[in-house]
Amino acid sequence: MSRDLPVNLEINGAAVALEVPLTETLLATLRERLQLTGAKRGCNQGVCGACTVTLDGVAVRACLSLTLNCEGQKVATIEGVAADPLIEALQQAFVDGGALQCGFCTPGQLIAARALLSQNSDPSVEEVQQGLSGNLCRCTGYRKIIDAVLSAARSMRK
Amino acid sequence: MSDPVRAIGSSPPRLEAGDKAIGRAQYVDDIQRPGMLYAALLTSPHAHARILGYRLDAARAIAGVKAIVTGADLSGSRSGGIIKDESMVARGKVRYVGEIVAAVAASDPQTASRAATAIELDYEPLDAVLTIDEALAPGAPVLHEESASYVKAIQGGGHGNVVFETTVAEGDVERAFAQCDVIVENTWQTQAQHNAYLEPGGCVADVDASGRITLYASCQSVHHVQQRVAEELGEPMARIRAIAMRVGGGFGGKHASNIHSIAAWLARAARRPVKLVLSRMQDFEIQRSRHPARIWMKTGARRDGMILARDVRITLDGGAYADESPPVLAFALLMSRGPYRIANVRARGQAVYTNKLRAGSFRGFGNPQASFAGESQIDELASRLGINPVELRLANAMRPNDTAFGGQPVASCVLRECIARVRDAQREAPPLAPRNGRRRGVGFAVMSHISGLMGTAATVQLRTDGSIALSTGCVDIGQGSDTAMVQICADALSVPIERVSYAPQDSDASPYNWKTAGSRSTYMTGRAVAVASLEMRDRMLAHAADMMECAVVDLELRPGGVVGLKGVPKTVGFREIAMRSLFHSGGPIVVTHGFVFDGTGFDPKRASIHQLAFANLGVYTFGAQCVEVDVDEGTGQVEVRRAWCAHDVGRAINPVSCEGQIQGGFVQGMGYALVEAMKWNAEGWLITATLADYKVPGVLDCPPEIHPIILEDPDPTHPVGAKGIGEPSLVGAAPAIANAICNATGARLRTLPMTPERVLNAMDSRS
Ligand code: FES
Ligand code: FES
C-alpha cells in the first residue's frame, strides 16, 4: 500500500491541506474525502466528461488528474462556482431550456460550458460543440444543451 | 407562480432541475453512511463452464473483509423474469464472461477488490455457443439443461437453447401472396446495443437492528426491486424496503439488476450498510443490451400499391438468461406488421440462449429491430412498384378505428398526418448546399408503439393549508415524469404546481407501479393521477356544498385553490375544506386510484396468437420521421444533416419535455443506426467494454437540426388525453437513415450499424 503524501490545494476558494495516496484521483478526493459529489463518476476512464472540474480555470477530467499533481492549484467544482454570474446564467438557461434530463452529465456540461464562455463570450454553434465535445449526454440529444449555452452567452452579453 | 389554468401544456422547468444544475441532486454513489462497507465483484472468465468449487480462505483472511457470498450460499428455486432461470450470483454453472460468481463486502473499495480477486474457483470449461446459428445447431451445447425444472409463467421454448417461441398471424398469407404482383424478400441483421446511461448501475443496502433491509437504488421501479430482492434473499417483501434515488438514465437497462440482491445479501450478512456501484466496464459486462436480431421478411403488393401480405421470421439472440426475451420477442412480432393495413400477416419468432450477456429491455423493446426491417422493405417495395415511398406509406397507413396486429381496435390514429407533416416540413425547408464528394439522400420511416400496460396507482391527499400531497410509484429516470405528474394533478385541481408536493418513490409508502418502461408513465400513472385528483375535487366540492348550503352543481373550482358559487363572488378555500374534513366532519381527504390496463384485448377471432408474454397492452401511438443524410463517396461516412420527427403524444403535458424525449430518442436511434455495437471475441469476451471502445453519439455527431413536430390527438380513455413518447422517437432513426443512404447512393444496407466500411461495401456491390 502506498504511503499518504501531503498536498495543498485551493478548493472552491478555501485552502485545503490533505494527505492522500499517490494513486488517488482528484475525483476520489473530491467525492469521497470531501463529500463534494457534484462531479460525477460516469466512466472513471477520462471519456464521458461527467467529472469535469476546473483547475486554475481550465476544464479537466477529475478522474484523470492525480490529486498530488494539483499541488498549489485552484480547483472549482459545481458546488463552488455558485455565486459566479456566468455559471448562474448557464444554470438558468439549462433549467429553463430543458437542457437536462437525468442530470448526471449536467455538472460536467456546465463546468465545461463555463470554461468555454469565459474564453469566448460569443461562440458559434460549432464552437459550442467543440467546447463540449468531451462531455457525453445520453438523454438530451444535445440540441437543447447547445441552445442553452448560446442563450446563456447572449444573456451575459446584454 | 405558474398560471394554474395552464398547468398542462406549459413547460415549467422540471421540479428537480435546479438541484441537478447545482450538483445537489442525490444519486446512489453520492450516498455515504456511517460504517458503510464497499462491495466488489468477481466475475467469470469463461463463457461456459461448470463450477467445481470455491476457495475462499485467502479472501477471508484479508483484514477488513466483512462478508462474502457465492453461489454455494444460495438455495431454493431460481429467480428472474417470467422464466426463472437466474440467480444473483452464478450457481452450478457460469454462462457468460462477466457473470458474477462472488461478491465481497469490505471496509474500503481497495480491500474489497483485493479480496474479490483472492477468491479462487475451480471450473470445468464447456463448449460455448456465441451466435444464434451455433445455439441452434444440432448437438449444440445446451446452456440450461435443467430448464424443465424452472418456474415459468409462460410456456413455449425450453427445448435445446430455445428460450421461447411464438407466432402471431392474421388472414392467409400464402393465398394473399398468390394475388401479389410484386413480392420483396430479404434478411436483416441487427447488433447488440448497450443502454449506456451515463450513471452506472448501483445501490446502497442498509440494515436496521431487526435485520430489515433498505435499498437505495438506481432503478426503474421500487416495487420491482423490492420483489426481486425479497425473492433472492428468501425474505417476505415486508422485510425489504426499496427507495429510488435520482436515476442517471435507464432506458430499460436498470429494470431488474442482480446487484440489488447482492448488496442486500452482503448487508444482511455483515449487518452494516453496503455500497455496490458498478464500474463502467462492469456495467457493460454484466447488465443488459438490446437483443441482436436476425429478421427475414417478405412483403407483397398489388400493382396499384395495395399491400396484401407480409411474412416475418424474427430470431433474437437472448444471451445467457431469459430476462425480457419472451416479451421483447412477442412485442417485436406485434410491431412487425408496421402501422399498415395489411390483412394477411404471419410473424413467427424464436429467442435463443447464447453464452453472452443477457439481452433485455432497451427503449423500443423489439420494435427498433422489427421496424428496421419493415420500413426498409417498404422502400424496396416502393421502388419495385415504381411508387413514391411516401405515397406508398400514405396509401397503406392505418387510420382511425382500424385494428392493430393482434386485432385490438385503435380509435385514435394520426399516422397519415404525421407522414404529411414530415414530408411537407422537409420539402419546405431551405435546401442545404450540396457538398463536394458527398451524396445527399432523403429517407422516411414510420412507426407505431404502445403506452398502456400493466398496473399502477396514485394517491392524493389534502393537507391542512389546502396544499396537495401527490404520491405515485413512478420512478423518474430522467424523462421528466415527476413534473408531468404534478402538472396533471395541479391542472385537475386548478392550483399552481407549487401547491402540489410529490413524494419520492419508496416501497413502504408509494402506491404500486409496475415499472418505468414501455412509454407507459404519462398514460398509465398519469391517468391514475388525473382520476384520483378529479375524485378529490369531487370530495372537496361535496364539502363546499355543505359549507355553502348549496348544491354541488352550483359550484365550480376557481384557479388558486378555491371553490366558488357560480355567478357569485362567494367562495370557500381548499384550506377551509381541509380543516373541516380533518377536525369537523368527513375525515382526511385521501384518494387513491389504481387500475390495471383495461383496453380492449387481442381478438382471438381475428388473430391467431400462439402465446404472448403479456395479457394485454395498447394505447397505440404513431409517428413519422424524415432524415437528410450526406454520404461521403470516398470514405462511406454517413452524416445526418437534418431530421424531422412527427409524433402523436395525445396531449403534450410538458411540450419541452416531449421535445427532449423526441430529440434524445432520435439521437440514440442514430447511434444504433450508425456506430453503436457491442462486440465479443471468439472466447466470448466483450471487447467493447469502455466508452472509448463502445461509441455513443457525442455533441459533434449530433445533427445541427432535429425538428420535433408534436401532434395531439387525445386518447379518449385518459382524462387529459395523454399518450406515451418515450420510445417511438428511437424506432424510426435506423430505417429512415438506411432509406436515405439508399436514396443517396443506391446502396441498400441491411446490417446495423451502418459503418463506413459497410456503406462502402454496399456501394461497391450495387448491381
Ligand atoms: S468520469 Fe471522468 S471522464 Fe468519465
Ligand atoms: S441528461 Fe442524462 S446524460 Fe445528459
mmCIF file with all atom_site columns, C-alpha atoms in Angstrom, chain B residues 479-644:
data_model
loop_
_atom_site.group_PDB
_atom_site.id
_atom_site.type_symbol
_atom_site.label_atom_id
_atom_site.label_alt_id
_atom_site.label_comp_id
_atom_site.label_asym_id
_atom_site.label_entity_id
_atom_site.label_seq_id
_atom_site.pdbx_PDB_ins_code
_atom_site.Cartn_x
_atom_site.Cartn_y
_atom_site.Cartn_z
_atom_site.occupancy
_atom_site.B_iso_or_equiv
_atom_site.pdbx_formal_charge
_atom_site.auth_seq_id
_atom_site.auth_comp_id
_atom_site.auth_asym_id
_atom_site.auth_atom_id
_atom_site.pdbx_PDB_model_num
ATOM 1   C CA . GLN B 1 479 ? -37.630 11.642  -18.697 1.00 0.00 ? 479 GLN B CA 1
ATOM 2   C CA . GLY B 1 480 ? -39.466 14.170  -16.542 1.00 0.00 ? 480 GLY B CA 1
ATOM 3   C CA . SER B 1 481 ? -42.352 12.158  -15.116 1.00 0.00 ? 481 SER B CA 1
ATOM 4   C CA . ASP B 1 482 ? -42.207 13.834  -11.665 1.00 0.00 ? 482 ASP B CA 1
ATOM 5   C CA . THR B 1 483 ? -43.022 17.161  -13.247 1.00 0.00 ? 483 THR B CA 1
ATOM 6   C CA . ALA B 1 484 ? -45.627 15.738  -15.627 1.00 0.00 ? 484 ALA B CA 1
ATOM 7   C CA . MET B 1 485 ? -47.483 14.027  -12.743 1.00 0.00 ? 485 MET B CA 1
ATOM 8   C CA . VAL B 1 486 ? -47.551 17.241  -10.728 1.00 0.00 ? 486 VAL B CA 1
ATOM 9   C CA . GLN B 1 487 ? -48.771 19.188  -13.775 1.00 0.00 ? 487 GLN B CA 1
ATOM 10  C CA . ILE B 1 488 ? -51.613 16.711  -14.303 1.00 0.00 ? 488 ILE B CA 1
ATOM 11  C CA . CYS B 1 489 ? -52.643 16.909  -10.637 1.00 0.00 ? 489 CYS B CA 1
ATOM 12  C CA . ALA B 1 490 ? -52.368 20.706  -10.472 1.00 0.00 ? 490 ALA B CA 1
ATOM 13  C CA . ASP B 1 491 ? -54.406 21.028  -13.649 1.00 0.00 ? 491 ASP B CA 1
ATOM 14  C CA . ALA B 1 492 ? -57.210 18.811  -12.368 1.00 0.00 ? 492 ALA B CA 1
ATOM 15  C CA . LEU B 1 493 ? -57.449 20.880  -9.177  1.00 0.00 ? 493 LEU B CA 1
ATOM 16  C CA . SER B 1 494 ? -56.783 24.263  -10.762 1.00 0.00 ? 494 SER B CA 1
ATOM 17  C CA . VAL B 1 495 ? -53.900 25.062  -8.447  1.00 0.00 ? 495 VAL B CA 1
ATOM 18  C CA . PRO B 1 496 ? -50.402 26.255  -9.286  1.00 0.00 ? 496 PRO B CA 1
ATOM 19  C CA . ILE B 1 497 ? -47.866 23.426  -9.395  1.00 0.00 ? 497 ILE B CA 1
ATOM 20  C CA . GLU B 1 498 ? -46.142 24.931  -6.357  1.00 0.00 ? 498 GLU B CA 1
ATOM 21  C CA . ARG B 1 499 ? -49.139 23.857  -4.283  1.00 0.00 ? 499 ARG B CA 1
ATOM 22  C CA . VAL B 1 500 ? -48.562 20.177  -5.078  1.00 0.00 ? 500 VAL B CA 1
ATOM 23  C CA . SER B 1 501 ? -45.835 18.197  -3.342  1.00 0.00 ? 501 SER B CA 1
ATOM 24  C CA . TYR B 1 502 ? -44.574 14.993  -4.892  1.00 0.00 ? 502 TYR B CA 1
ATOM 25  C CA . ALA B 1 503 ? -43.203 12.100  -2.869  1.00 0.00 ? 503 ALA B CA 1
ATOM 26  C CA . PRO B 1 504 ? -40.027 10.254  -3.844  1.00 0.00 ? 504 PRO B CA 1
ATOM 27  C CA . GLN B 1 505 ? -40.629 6.590   -4.602  1.00 0.00 ? 505 GLN B CA 1
ATOM 28  C CA . ASP B 1 506 ? -40.416 4.340   -1.586  1.00 0.00 ? 506 ASP B CA 1
ATOM 29  C CA . SER B 1 507 ? -41.869 0.843   -1.492  1.00 0.00 ? 507 SER B CA 1
ATOM 30  C CA . ASP B 1 508 ? -43.056 1.471   2.078   1.00 0.00 ? 508 ASP B CA 1
ATOM 31  C CA . ALA B 1 509 ? -45.216 4.367   1.013   1.00 0.00 ? 509 ALA B CA 1
ATOM 32  C CA . SER B 1 510 ? -45.665 4.662   -2.729  1.00 0.00 ? 510 SER B CA 1
ATOM 33  C CA . PRO B 1 511 ? -48.727 3.144   -4.347  1.00 0.00 ? 511 PRO B CA 1
ATOM 34  C CA . TYR B 1 512 ? -47.863 0.226   -6.599  1.00 0.00 ? 512 TYR B CA 1
ATOM 35  C CA . ASN B 1 513 ? -46.447 0.868   -10.041 1.00 0.00 ? 513 ASN B CA 1
ATOM 36  C CA . TRP B 1 514 ? -45.149 -1.819  -12.345 1.00 0.00 ? 514 TRP B CA 1
ATOM 37  C CA . LYS B 1 515 ? -42.168 -0.045  -13.931 1.00 0.00 ? 515 LYS B CA 1
ATOM 38  C CA . THR B 1 516 ? -40.921 2.997   -15.754 1.00 0.00 ? 516 THR B CA 1
ATOM 39  C CA . ALA B 1 517 ? -40.942 1.190   -19.082 1.00 0.00 ? 517 ALA B CA 1
ATOM 40  C CA . GLY B 1 518 ? -42.994 0.752   -22.230 1.00 0.00 ? 518 GLY B CA 1
ATOM 41  C CA . SER B 1 519 ? -43.601 4.506   -22.668 1.00 0.00 ? 519 SER B CA 1
ATOM 42  C CA . ARG B 1 520 ? -46.331 3.990   -20.113 1.00 0.00 ? 520 ARG B CA 1
ATOM 43  C CA . SER B 1 521 ? -45.814 6.564   -17.348 1.00 0.00 ? 521 SER B CA 1
ATOM 44  C CA . THR B 1 522 ? -47.779 9.509   -18.728 1.00 0.00 ? 522 THR B CA 1
ATOM 45  C CA . TYR B 1 523 ? -50.609 7.338   -19.942 1.00 0.00 ? 523 TYR B CA 1
ATOM 46  C CA . MET B 1 524 ? -50.809 4.850   -17.051 1.00 0.00 ? 524 MET B CA 1
ATOM 47  C CA . THR B 1 525 ? -49.637 6.673   -13.936 1.00 0.00 ? 525 THR B CA 1
ATOM 48  C CA . GLY B 1 526 ? -50.738 9.998   -15.412 1.00 0.00 ? 526 GLY B CA 1
ATOM 49  C CA . ARG B 1 527 ? -54.233 8.603   -15.818 1.00 0.00 ? 527 ARG B CA 1
ATOM 50  C CA . ALA B 1 528 ? -54.259 7.360   -12.222 1.00 0.00 ? 528 ALA B CA 1
ATOM 51  C CA . VAL B 1 529 ? -53.132 10.820  -11.062 1.00 0.00 ? 529 VAL B CA 1
ATOM 52  C CA . ALA B 1 530 ? -55.834 12.532  -13.102 1.00 0.00 ? 530 ALA B CA 1
ATOM 53  C CA . VAL B 1 531 ? -58.620 10.234  -11.919 1.00 0.00 ? 531 VAL B CA 1
ATOM 54  C CA . ALA B 1 532 ? -57.546 10.454  -8.259  1.00 0.00 ? 532 ALA B CA 1
ATOM 55  C CA . SER B 1 533 ? -57.262 14.240  -8.475  1.00 0.00 ? 533 SER B CA 1
ATOM 56  C CA . LEU B 1 534 ? -60.691 14.575  -10.055 1.00 0.00 ? 534 LEU B CA 1
ATOM 57  C CA . GLU B 1 535 ? -62.168 12.376  -7.349  1.00 0.00 ? 535 GLU B CA 1
ATOM 58  C CA . MET B 1 536 ? -60.524 14.606  -4.743  1.00 0.00 ? 536 MET B CA 1
ATOM 59  C CA . ARG B 1 537 ? -62.082 17.587  -6.476  1.00 0.00 ? 537 ARG B CA 1
ATOM 60  C CA . ASP B 1 538 ? -65.496 15.952  -6.169  1.00 0.00 ? 538 ASP B CA 1
ATOM 61  C CA . ARG B 1 539 ? -64.953 15.242  -2.479  1.00 0.00 ? 539 ARG B CA 1
ATOM 62  C CA . MET B 1 540 ? -63.987 18.875  -1.936  1.00 0.00 ? 540 MET B CA 1
ATOM 63  C CA . LEU B 1 541 ? -66.996 20.096  -3.869  1.00 0.00 ? 541 LEU B CA 1
ATOM 64  C CA . ALA B 1 542 ? -69.252 17.986  -1.649  1.00 0.00 ? 542 ALA B CA 1
ATOM 65  C CA . HIS B 1 543 ? -67.739 19.599  1.450   1.00 0.00 ? 543 HIS B CA 1
ATOM 66  C CA . ALA B 1 544 ? -68.100 23.051  -0.100  1.00 0.00 ? 544 ALA B CA 1
ATOM 67  C CA . ALA B 1 545 ? -71.743 22.373  -0.928  1.00 0.00 ? 545 ALA B CA 1
ATOM 68  C CA . ASP B 1 546 ? -72.415 21.555  2.735   1.00 0.00 ? 546 ASP B CA 1
ATOM 69  C CA . MET B 1 547 ? -70.487 24.600  3.850   1.00 0.00 ? 547 MET B CA 1
ATOM 70  C CA . MET B 1 548 ? -72.226 26.981  1.491   1.00 0.00 ? 548 MET B CA 1
ATOM 71  C CA . GLU B 1 549 ? -75.571 25.227  1.788   1.00 0.00 ? 549 GLU B CA 1
ATOM 72  C CA . CYS B 1 550 ? -75.991 24.788  -1.922  1.00 0.00 ? 550 CYS B CA 1
ATOM 73  C CA . ALA B 1 551 ? -75.972 22.018  -4.496  1.00 0.00 ? 551 ALA B CA 1
ATOM 74  C CA . VAL B 1 552 ? -72.696 20.663  -5.929  1.00 0.00 ? 552 VAL B CA 1
ATOM 75  C CA . VAL B 1 553 ? -73.860 21.540  -9.441  1.00 0.00 ? 553 VAL B CA 1
ATOM 76  C CA . ASP B 1 554 ? -73.884 25.203  -8.470  1.00 0.00 ? 554 ASP B CA 1
ATOM 77  C CA . LEU B 1 555 ? -70.205 25.094  -7.572  1.00 0.00 ? 555 LEU B CA 1
ATOM 78  C CA . GLU B 1 556 ? -67.057 25.471  -9.588  1.00 0.00 ? 556 GLU B CA 1
ATOM 79  C CA . LEU B 1 557 ? -63.322 25.193  -8.984  1.00 0.00 ? 557 LEU B CA 1
ATOM 80  C CA . ARG B 1 558 ? -61.650 28.539  -9.361  1.00 0.00 ? 558 ARG B CA 1
ATOM 81  C CA . PRO B 1 559 ? -57.946 28.952  -10.028 1.00 0.00 ? 559 PRO B CA 1
ATOM 82  C CA . GLY B 1 560 ? -55.711 29.026  -6.982  1.00 0.00 ? 560 GLY B CA 1
ATOM 83  C CA . GLY B 1 561 ? -57.397 26.525  -4.650  1.00 0.00 ? 561 GLY B CA 1
ATOM 84  C CA . VAL B 1 562 ? -60.897 27.891  -4.092  1.00 0.00 ? 562 VAL B CA 1
ATOM 85  C CA . VAL B 1 563 ? -64.394 26.644  -4.727  1.00 0.00 ? 563 VAL B CA 1
ATOM 86  C CA . GLY B 1 564 ? -66.865 29.290  -5.790  1.00 0.00 ? 564 GLY B CA 1
ATOM 87  C CA . LEU B 1 565 ? -70.588 29.584  -6.148  1.00 0.00 ? 565 LEU B CA 1
ATOM 88  C CA . LYS B 1 566 ? -71.298 30.035  -9.851  1.00 0.00 ? 566 LYS B CA 1
ATOM 89  C CA . GLY B 1 567 ? -72.082 33.588  -10.808 1.00 0.00 ? 567 GLY B CA 1
ATOM 90  C CA . VAL B 1 568 ? -71.434 34.875  -7.283  1.00 0.00 ? 568 VAL B CA 1
ATOM 91  C CA . PRO B 1 569 ? -68.167 36.006  -5.677  1.00 0.00 ? 569 PRO B CA 1
ATOM 92  C CA . LYS B 1 570 ? -68.775 33.746  -2.637  1.00 0.00 ? 570 LYS B CA 1
ATOM 93  C CA . THR B 1 571 ? -66.024 31.148  -2.145  1.00 0.00 ? 571 THR B CA 1
ATOM 94  C CA . VAL B 1 572 ? -64.509 28.655  0.273   1.00 0.00 ? 572 VAL B CA 1
ATOM 95  C CA . GLY B 1 573 ? -60.839 27.812  0.092   1.00 0.00 ? 573 GLY B CA 1
ATOM 96  C CA . PHE B 1 574 ? -59.189 24.384  -0.010  1.00 0.00 ? 574 PHE B CA 1
ATOM 97  C CA . ARG B 1 575 ? -57.760 25.300  3.404   1.00 0.00 ? 575 ARG B CA 1
ATOM 98  C CA . GLU B 1 576 ? -61.202 25.663  4.960   1.00 0.00 ? 576 GLU B CA 1
ATOM 99  C CA . ILE B 1 577 ? -62.309 22.426  3.333   1.00 0.00 ? 577 ILE B CA 1
ATOM 100 C CA . ALA B 1 578 ? -59.223 20.674  4.674   1.00 0.00 ? 578 ALA B CA 1
ATOM 101 C CA . MET B 1 579 ? -59.817 21.978  8.195   1.00 0.00 ? 579 MET B CA 1
ATOM 102 C CA . ARG B 1 580 ? -63.434 20.894  8.062   1.00 0.00 ? 580 ARG B CA 1
ATOM 103 C CA . SER B 1 581 ? -62.549 17.415  6.863   1.00 0.00 ? 581 SER B CA 1
ATOM 104 C CA . LEU B 1 582 ? -59.810 16.975  9.448   1.00 0.00 ? 582 LEU B CA 1
ATOM 105 C CA . PHE B 1 583 ? -61.462 18.432  12.525  1.00 0.00 ? 583 PHE B CA 1
ATOM 106 C CA . HIS B 1 584 ? -65.188 18.501  11.949  1.00 0.00 ? 584 HIS B CA 1
ATOM 107 C CA . SER B 1 585 ? -66.646 16.002  9.524   1.00 0.00 ? 585 SER B CA 1
ATOM 108 C CA . GLY B 1 586 ? -65.703 13.504  6.894   1.00 0.00 ? 586 GLY B CA 1
ATOM 109 C CA . GLY B 1 587 ? -62.145 12.712  7.893   1.00 0.00 ? 587 GLY B CA 1
ATOM 110 C CA . PRO B 1 588 ? -58.913 13.324  5.964   1.00 0.00 ? 588 PRO B CA 1
ATOM 111 C CA . ILE B 1 589 ? -59.369 13.624  2.232   1.00 0.00 ? 589 ILE B CA 1
ATOM 112 C CA . VAL B 1 590 ? -57.172 10.867  0.840   1.00 0.00 ? 590 VAL B CA 1
ATOM 113 C CA . VAL B 1 591 ? -57.948 9.453   -2.584  1.00 0.00 ? 591 VAL B CA 1
ATOM 114 C CA . THR B 1 592 ? -56.216 6.560   -4.264  1.00 0.00 ? 592 THR B CA 1
ATOM 115 C CA . HIS B 1 593 ? -56.950 5.424   -7.752  1.00 0.00 ? 593 HIS B CA 1
ATOM 116 C CA . GLY B 1 594 ? -55.402 2.278   -9.113  1.00 0.00 ? 594 GLY B CA 1
ATOM 117 C CA . PHE B 1 595 ? -56.075 0.260   -12.223 1.00 0.00 ? 595 PHE B CA 1
ATOM 118 C CA . VAL B 1 596 ? -54.584 -2.332  -14.484 1.00 0.00 ? 596 VAL B CA 1
ATOM 119 C CA . PHE B 1 597 ? -54.500 -1.654  -18.211 1.00 0.00 ? 597 PHE B CA 1
ATOM 120 C CA . ASP B 1 598 ? -58.054 -2.134  -19.338 1.00 0.00 ? 598 ASP B CA 1
ATOM 121 C CA . GLY B 1 599 ? -58.037 -1.596  -23.095 1.00 0.00 ? 599 GLY B CA 1
ATOM 122 C CA . THR B 1 600 ? -59.767 -3.978  -25.456 1.00 0.00 ? 600 THR B CA 1
ATOM 123 C CA . GLY B 1 601 ? -57.551 -7.023  -25.659 1.00 0.00 ? 601 GLY B CA 1
ATOM 124 C CA . PHE B 1 602 ? -56.331 -9.119  -28.542 1.00 0.00 ? 602 PHE B CA 1
ATOM 125 C CA . ASP B 1 603 ? -59.066 -10.511 -30.731 1.00 0.00 ? 603 ASP B CA 1
ATOM 126 C CA . PRO B 1 604 ? -58.835 -14.303 -30.975 1.00 0.00 ? 604 PRO B CA 1
ATOM 127 C CA . LYS B 1 605 ? -61.375 -14.355 -33.807 1.00 0.00 ? 605 LYS B CA 1
ATOM 128 C CA . ARG B 1 606 ? -59.202 -12.142 -35.927 1.00 0.00 ? 606 ARG B CA 1
ATOM 129 C CA . ALA B 1 607 ? -55.696 -13.097 -34.935 1.00 0.00 ? 607 ALA B CA 1
ATOM 130 C CA . SER B 1 608 ? -54.250 -16.431 -34.130 1.00 0.00 ? 608 SER B CA 1
ATOM 131 C CA . ILE B 1 609 ? -51.887 -15.837 -31.267 1.00 0.00 ? 609 ILE B CA 1
ATOM 132 C CA . HIS B 1 610 ? -49.926 -18.821 -30.123 1.00 0.00 ? 610 HIS B CA 1
ATOM 133 C CA . GLN B 1 611 ? -48.904 -17.138 -26.885 1.00 0.00 ? 611 GLN B CA 1
ATOM 134 C CA . LEU B 1 612 ? -47.666 -13.749 -25.799 1.00 0.00 ? 612 LEU B CA 1
ATOM 135 C CA . ALA B 1 613 ? -45.764 -12.755 -22.736 1.00 0.00 ? 613 ALA B CA 1
ATOM 136 C CA . PHE B 1 614 ? -48.385 -10.221 -21.632 1.00 0.00 ? 614 PHE B CA 1
ATOM 137 C CA . ALA B 1 615 ? -52.132 -10.376 -21.178 1.00 0.00 ? 615 ALA B CA 1
ATOM 138 C CA . ASN B 1 616 ? -52.898 -7.024  -22.698 1.00 0.00 ? 616 ASN B CA 1
ATOM 139 C CA . LEU B 1 617 ? -51.329 -3.827  -23.964 1.00 0.00 ? 617 LEU B CA 1
ATOM 140 C CA . GLY B 1 618 ? -52.388 -0.890  -26.066 1.00 0.00 ? 618 GLY B CA 1
ATOM 141 C CA . VAL B 1 619 ? -52.906 2.855   -26.377 1.00 0.00 ? 619 VAL B CA 1
ATOM 142 C CA . TYR B 1 620 ? -51.151 2.922   -29.696 1.00 0.00 ? 620 TYR B CA 1
ATOM 143 C CA . THR B 1 621 ? -49.214 5.989   -30.779 1.00 0.00 ? 621 THR B CA 1
ATOM 144 C CA . PHE B 1 622 ? -47.967 6.820   -34.244 1.00 0.00 ? 622 PHE B CA 1
ATOM 145 C CA . GLY B 1 623 ? -45.132 8.772   -35.733 1.00 0.00 ? 623 GLY B CA 1
ATOM 146 C CA . ALA B 1 624 ? -43.134 9.507   -38.862 1.00 0.00 ? 624 ALA B CA 1
ATOM 147 C CA . GLN B 1 625 ? -39.550 10.589  -39.307 1.00 0.00 ? 625 GLN B CA 1
ATOM 148 C CA . CYS B 1 626 ? -37.639 12.049  -42.223 1.00 0.00 ? 626 CYS B CA 1
ATOM 149 C CA . VAL B 1 627 ? -33.882 12.473  -42.426 1.00 0.00 ? 627 VAL B CA 1
ATOM 150 C CA . GLU B 1 628 ? -31.443 14.046  -44.834 1.00 0.00 ? 628 GLU B CA 1
ATOM 151 C CA . VAL B 1 629 ? -28.020 12.468  -44.945 1.00 0.00 ? 629 VAL B CA 1
ATOM 152 C CA . ASP B 1 630 ? -24.740 13.116  -46.680 1.00 0.00 ? 630 ASP B CA 1
ATOM 153 C CA . VAL B 1 631 ? -22.759 10.035  -47.673 1.00 0.00 ? 631 VAL B CA 1
ATOM 154 C CA . ASP B 1 632 ? -19.052 10.539  -48.292 1.00 0.00 ? 632 ASP B CA 1
ATOM 155 C CA . GLU B 1 633 ? -18.291 8.773   -51.568 1.00 0.00 ? 633 GLU B CA 1
ATOM 156 C CA . GLY B 1 634 ? -14.677 8.162   -50.636 1.00 0.00 ? 634 GLY B CA 1
ATOM 157 C CA . THR B 1 635 ? -14.971 7.021   -47.018 1.00 0.00 ? 635 THR B CA 1
ATOM 158 C CA . GLY B 1 636 ? -18.545 5.773   -46.745 1.00 0.00 ? 636 GLY B CA 1
ATOM 159 C CA . GLN B 1 637 ? -19.077 8.052   -43.750 1.00 0.00 ? 637 GLN B CA 1
ATOM 160 C CA . VAL B 1 638 ? -22.743 8.901   -43.205 1.00 0.00 ? 638 VAL B CA 1
ATOM 161 C CA . GLU B 1 639 ? -23.678 12.231  -41.710 1.00 0.00 ? 639 GLU B CA 1
ATOM 162 C CA . VAL B 1 640 ? -27.243 13.004  -40.665 1.00 0.00 ? 640 VAL B CA 1
ATOM 163 C CA . ARG B 1 641 ? -27.741 16.661  -41.592 1.00 0.00 ? 641 ARG B CA 1
ATOM 164 C CA . ARG B 1 642 ? -31.362 17.273  -40.641 1.00 0.00 ? 642 ARG B CA 1
ATOM 165 C CA . ALA B 1 643 ? -34.209 15.298  -39.145 1.00 0.00 ? 643 ALA B CA 1
ATOM 166 C CA . TRP B 1 644 ? -37.916 15.908  -38.736 1.00 0.00 ? 644 TRP B CA 1
#
